Tab-separated table of C-alpha atoms in Angstrom:
chain	number	residue	atom	x	y	z
A	6	MET	CA	124.662	101.973	113.753
A	7	VAL	CA	126.293	98.386	113.009
A	8	ILE	CA	125.922	96.734	116.564
A	9	LYS	CA	129.782	95.417	117.174
A	10	ASN	CA	130.096	94.482	120.612
A	11	ILE	CA	128.178	95.308	123.961
A	12	ASN	CA	128.836	95.683	127.161
A	13	LEU	CA	126.838	96.437	130.780
A	14	GLU	CA	129.481	98.776	131.833
A	15	THR	CA	128.419	100.333	135.115
A	16	VAL	CA	125.181	99.674	137.481
A	17	CYS	CA	124.768	102.711	139.700
A	18	GLY	CA	122.558	102.121	142.509
A	19	ILE	CA	121.604	105.205	145.198
A	20	THR	CA	125.018	105.441	146.415
A	21	SER	CA	127.568	104.654	143.402
A	22	PRO	CA	129.103	107.541	142.383
A	23	LEU	CA	129.039	108.011	138.697
A	24	PRO	CA	131.249	106.443	136.039
A	25	LYS	CA	133.610	109.287	134.624
A	26	ASN	CA	133.119	108.022	131.259
A	27	ASP	CA	134.921	109.310	127.809
A	28	LYS	CA	132.212	109.010	125.410
A	29	PRO	CA	128.998	110.540	124.250
A	30	GLU	CA	125.820	109.348	126.598
A	31	ILE	CA	122.418	108.792	125.300
A	32	ALA	CA	119.952	108.345	128.156
A	33	PHE	CA	116.420	106.743	127.803
A	34	ALA	CA	113.836	107.788	130.761
A	35	GLY	CA	109.875	106.734	130.993
A	36	LYS	CA	107.724	105.525	133.540
A	37	SER	CA	107.269	101.564	134.133
A	38	ASN	CA	105.559	99.406	131.610
A	39	VAL	CA	106.105	101.975	129.088
A	40	GLY	CA	108.779	100.212	127.010
A	41	LYS	CA	111.895	100.794	128.026
A	42	SER	CA	113.866	97.906	128.094
A	43	SER	CA	112.360	96.448	125.115
A	44	LEU	CA	113.346	99.377	123.052
A	45	ILE	CA	117.162	98.940	124.573
A	46	ASN	CA	117.173	95.670	123.536
A	47	ALA	CA	115.743	96.421	119.691
A	48	LEU	CA	118.706	99.345	119.481
A	49	MET	CA	121.373	97.095	120.668
A	50	ASN	CA	119.757	94.446	117.971
A	51	ARG	CA	119.173	91.984	121.004
A	52	LYS	CA	116.759	89.907	122.273
A	53	SER	CA	117.272	90.077	125.901
A	54	TYR	CA	119.921	91.617	126.745
A	55	ALA	CA	118.383	94.909	129.152
A	56	ARG	CA	116.761	92.848	131.583
A	57	ILE	CA	112.335	93.129	131.575
A	58	SER	CA	111.210	92.980	134.950
A	59	ALA	CA	108.429	90.759	135.838
A	60	THR	CA	107.387	93.383	138.588
A	61	PRO	CA	106.940	96.962	137.368
A	62	GLY	CA	108.393	99.748	139.236
A	63	LYS	CA	111.500	97.098	140.181
A	64	THR	CA	114.723	98.859	138.185
A	65	GLN	CA	116.744	100.675	140.848
A	66	THR	CA	119.349	101.298	138.614
A	67	ILE	CA	121.083	103.452	136.347
A	68	ASN	CA	122.279	101.152	133.600
A	69	PHE	CA	125.155	101.456	131.397
A	70	TYR	CA	125.375	99.969	127.924
A	71	ASN	CA	128.745	100.640	126.316
A	72	ILE	CA	128.247	100.194	122.449
A	73	ASN	CA	131.142	99.362	120.122
A	74	ASP	CA	133.460	101.562	122.294
A	75	VAL	CA	132.153	104.798	120.876
A	76	MET	CA	129.327	105.752	123.330
A	77	TYR	CA	126.871	104.360	125.865
A	78	LEU	CA	123.360	104.094	125.996
A	79	VAL	CA	121.723	104.591	129.529
A	80	ASP	CA	118.970	103.040	130.897
A	81	LEU	CA	117.034	105.204	133.515
A	82	PRO	CA	114.818	103.232	136.490
A	83	GLY	CA	111.241	103.893	135.179
A	84	TYR	CA	109.153	106.587	137.300
A	85	GLY	CA	105.614	106.744	138.299
A	86	TYR	CA	105.062	103.064	139.647
A	87	ALA	CA	102.079	103.633	142.220
A	88	LYS	CA	103.209	99.800	144.484
A	89	VAL	CA	106.709	101.499	144.805
A	90	SER	CA	106.958	103.498	148.135
A	91	GLU	CA	106.894	107.593	148.721
A	92	LYS	CA	110.630	106.349	149.951
A	93	GLU	CA	111.782	104.292	147.102
A	94	ARG	CA	109.945	106.895	144.732
A	95	ALA	CA	111.942	109.621	146.625
A	96	GLN	CA	115.515	107.941	146.012
A	97	TRP	CA	114.517	107.289	141.868
A	98	GLY	CA	114.112	110.924	141.551
A	99	LYS	CA	117.479	111.528	143.139
A	100	LEU	CA	119.028	109.227	141.201
A	101	ILE	CA	118.277	110.716	138.399
A	102	GLU	CA	118.449	114.072	139.071
A	103	GLY	CA	122.070	113.366	140.424
A	104	TYR	CA	123.074	111.659	136.753
A	105	LEU	CA	121.061	114.696	134.793
A	106	HIS	CA	123.102	117.329	136.690
A	107	GLY	CA	126.401	115.111	136.909
A	108	SER	CA	127.321	113.420	133.886
A	109	GLU	CA	129.773	115.694	132.022
A	110	GLN	CA	128.757	113.184	128.751
A	111	LEU	CA	125.123	112.935	128.580
A	112	LYS	CA	124.478	114.438	125.302
A	113	ALA	CA	120.448	113.504	125.088
A	114	VAL	CA	117.589	112.655	126.670
A	115	PHE	CA	115.180	109.703	125.081
A	116	LEU	CA	111.745	110.241	126.558
A	117	LEU	CA	109.356	107.501	126.367
A	118	ILE	CA	105.115	107.856	126.378
A	119	ASP	CA	103.054	105.332	125.449
A	120	ILE	CA	101.175	106.684	122.550
A	121	ARG	CA	97.712	104.825	122.802
A	122	HIS	CA	97.249	107.119	125.881
A	123	GLU	CA	96.943	110.534	127.561
A	124	PRO	CA	100.142	111.367	129.110
A	125	SER	CA	100.035	110.654	132.638
A	126	ALA	CA	100.463	113.358	135.388
A	127	ASN	CA	103.958	111.372	135.777
A	128	ASP	CA	104.892	111.812	132.318
A	129	LYS	CA	104.034	115.881	132.367
A	130	MET	CA	106.039	115.660	135.068
A	131	MET	CA	109.299	114.033	133.644
A	132	TYR	CA	108.890	116.418	130.531
A	133	GLN	CA	108.540	119.159	132.139
A	134	TRP	CA	111.685	118.318	134.633
A	135	VAL	CA	113.960	117.545	131.932
A	136	VAL	CA	113.382	120.600	129.945
A	137	GLU	CA	114.259	122.495	133.253
A	138	GLN	CA	117.635	120.509	133.959
A	139	GLY	CA	118.221	122.222	130.138
A	140	PHE	CA	117.689	119.538	128.041
A	141	GLU	CA	115.811	119.035	124.918
A	142	PRO	CA	113.794	115.711	125.120
A	143	VAL	CA	113.502	113.613	121.803
A	144	ILE	CA	109.791	111.848	122.139
A	145	ILE	CA	109.337	107.990	121.828
A	146	ALA	CA	105.936	107.281	121.225
A	147	THR	CA	105.981	103.215	122.237
A	148	LYS	CA	103.400	100.588	121.685
A	149	LEU	CA	102.858	101.671	118.199
A	150	ASP	CA	101.815	98.253	117.116
A	151	LYS	CA	98.724	98.429	119.484
A	152	ILE	CA	96.719	101.107	117.717
A	153	LYS	CA	95.622	101.272	114.183
A	154	ARG	CA	97.322	103.085	111.412
A	155	SER	CA	94.770	105.632	110.831
A	156	GLN	CA	95.178	106.288	114.279
A	157	ILE	CA	98.416	107.372	114.444
A	158	GLN	CA	98.901	110.873	113.645
A	159	LYS	CA	95.572	111.854	116.010
A	160	HIS	CA	97.176	109.835	119.016
A	161	LEU	CA	100.771	111.728	118.290
A	162	LYS	CA	98.887	115.324	118.078
A	163	MET	CA	97.614	113.768	121.667
A	164	LEU	CA	100.483	113.617	123.236
A	165	ARG	CA	101.824	116.893	121.729
A	166	ASP	CA	99.127	118.383	122.854
A	167	GLY	CA	98.865	116.942	126.520
A	168	LEU	CA	102.905	117.346	127.022
A	169	LYS	CA	102.809	120.708	125.959
A	170	LEU	CA	105.411	120.130	124.017
A	171	LEU	CA	107.973	122.820	123.354
A	172	PRO	CA	107.933	123.784	118.987
A	173	GLY	CA	110.366	121.776	117.263
A	174	THR	CA	110.823	118.917	119.761
A	175	LYS	CA	110.962	115.843	117.942
A	176	MET	CA	108.880	112.542	118.285
A	177	ILE	CA	109.499	109.180	117.238
A	178	PRO	CA	106.184	106.034	116.806
A	179	PHE	CA	108.135	103.129	117.965
A	180	SER	CA	107.199	99.474	118.053
A	181	SER	CA	109.318	96.547	119.934
A	182	VAL	CA	106.983	94.009	117.842
A	183	THR	CA	107.687	95.424	114.323
A	184	LYS	CA	111.362	97.390	114.762
A	185	GLN	CA	109.333	100.824	113.322
A	186	GLY	CA	111.358	103.585	115.020
A	187	ARG	CA	114.792	102.006	115.458
A	188	ASP	CA	116.716	102.950	112.490
A	189	GLU	CA	114.754	106.620	112.556
A	190	ILE	CA	116.205	106.703	116.470
A	191	TRP	CA	119.834	105.460	115.347
A	192	ASP	CA	119.743	108.182	112.460
A	193	LEU	CA	118.712	110.711	114.788
A	194	ILE	CA	121.409	109.754	117.203
A	195	GLU	CA	124.414	109.415	115.029
A	196	THR	CA	123.514	112.505	113.093
A	197	GLU	CA	122.796	114.776	116.002
A	198	TYR	CA	125.030	113.428	119.035
A	199	LEU	CA	127.500	111.268	117.295
A	200	ALA	CA	129.169	113.514	114.950
A	201	GLY	CA	132.741	112.727	114.822
A	202	GLU	CA	132.214	109.818	116.710
A	203	VAL	CA	130.878	107.131	114.581
A	204	SER	CA	132.409	108.708	111.316
A	205	GLY	CA	136.027	107.137	112.381
A	206	GLU	CA	134.533	103.858	113.386
A	207	GLU	CA	131.865	103.499	110.313
A	208	GLU	CA	135.552	104.127	108.081
A	209	HIS	CA	136.332	100.689	109.793
A	210	LEU	CA	133.282	98.778	108.940
């Protein structure tokens, strides 16, 4: 994907209605501090377009980034941060659930998991929940640069076993430092979820 223009078009809070978009939406979910904003910035080829909060758990909105006027990258609130009140956590759950059920253009959910650690209870719950909503989440194993190359396969197996991934689930290791995995994610988005949307755009490059 050649990024020509980006626009943070819509920001939805707890009480906001979902936008009536007419272009495919690709959503990104993950617990606080897993590197979601860094991934979205890398995909958009920008250093700090998606705000990276200094305080984990502060992002309480769904942000819709219009990419080249052909699709949206959708940034969902981070989940599972301990210092957030029970009430706030429940509100975020409703916000995300409302989006997964209410969006007419949502094509895929990418779930970010830290490659360094066993999946947390929140990670497992989120994976199962997204599956129950009728989606087959693609797993992005973040912070790839934090482990040795020789450890990658062992850690991917740890995630696969810990999450009890469905057979055939796609998993892409990613580093926001080296950008490894960025092109693979875009290739997957374009071939699997944007068929026909991008081809016309590419012809005009």
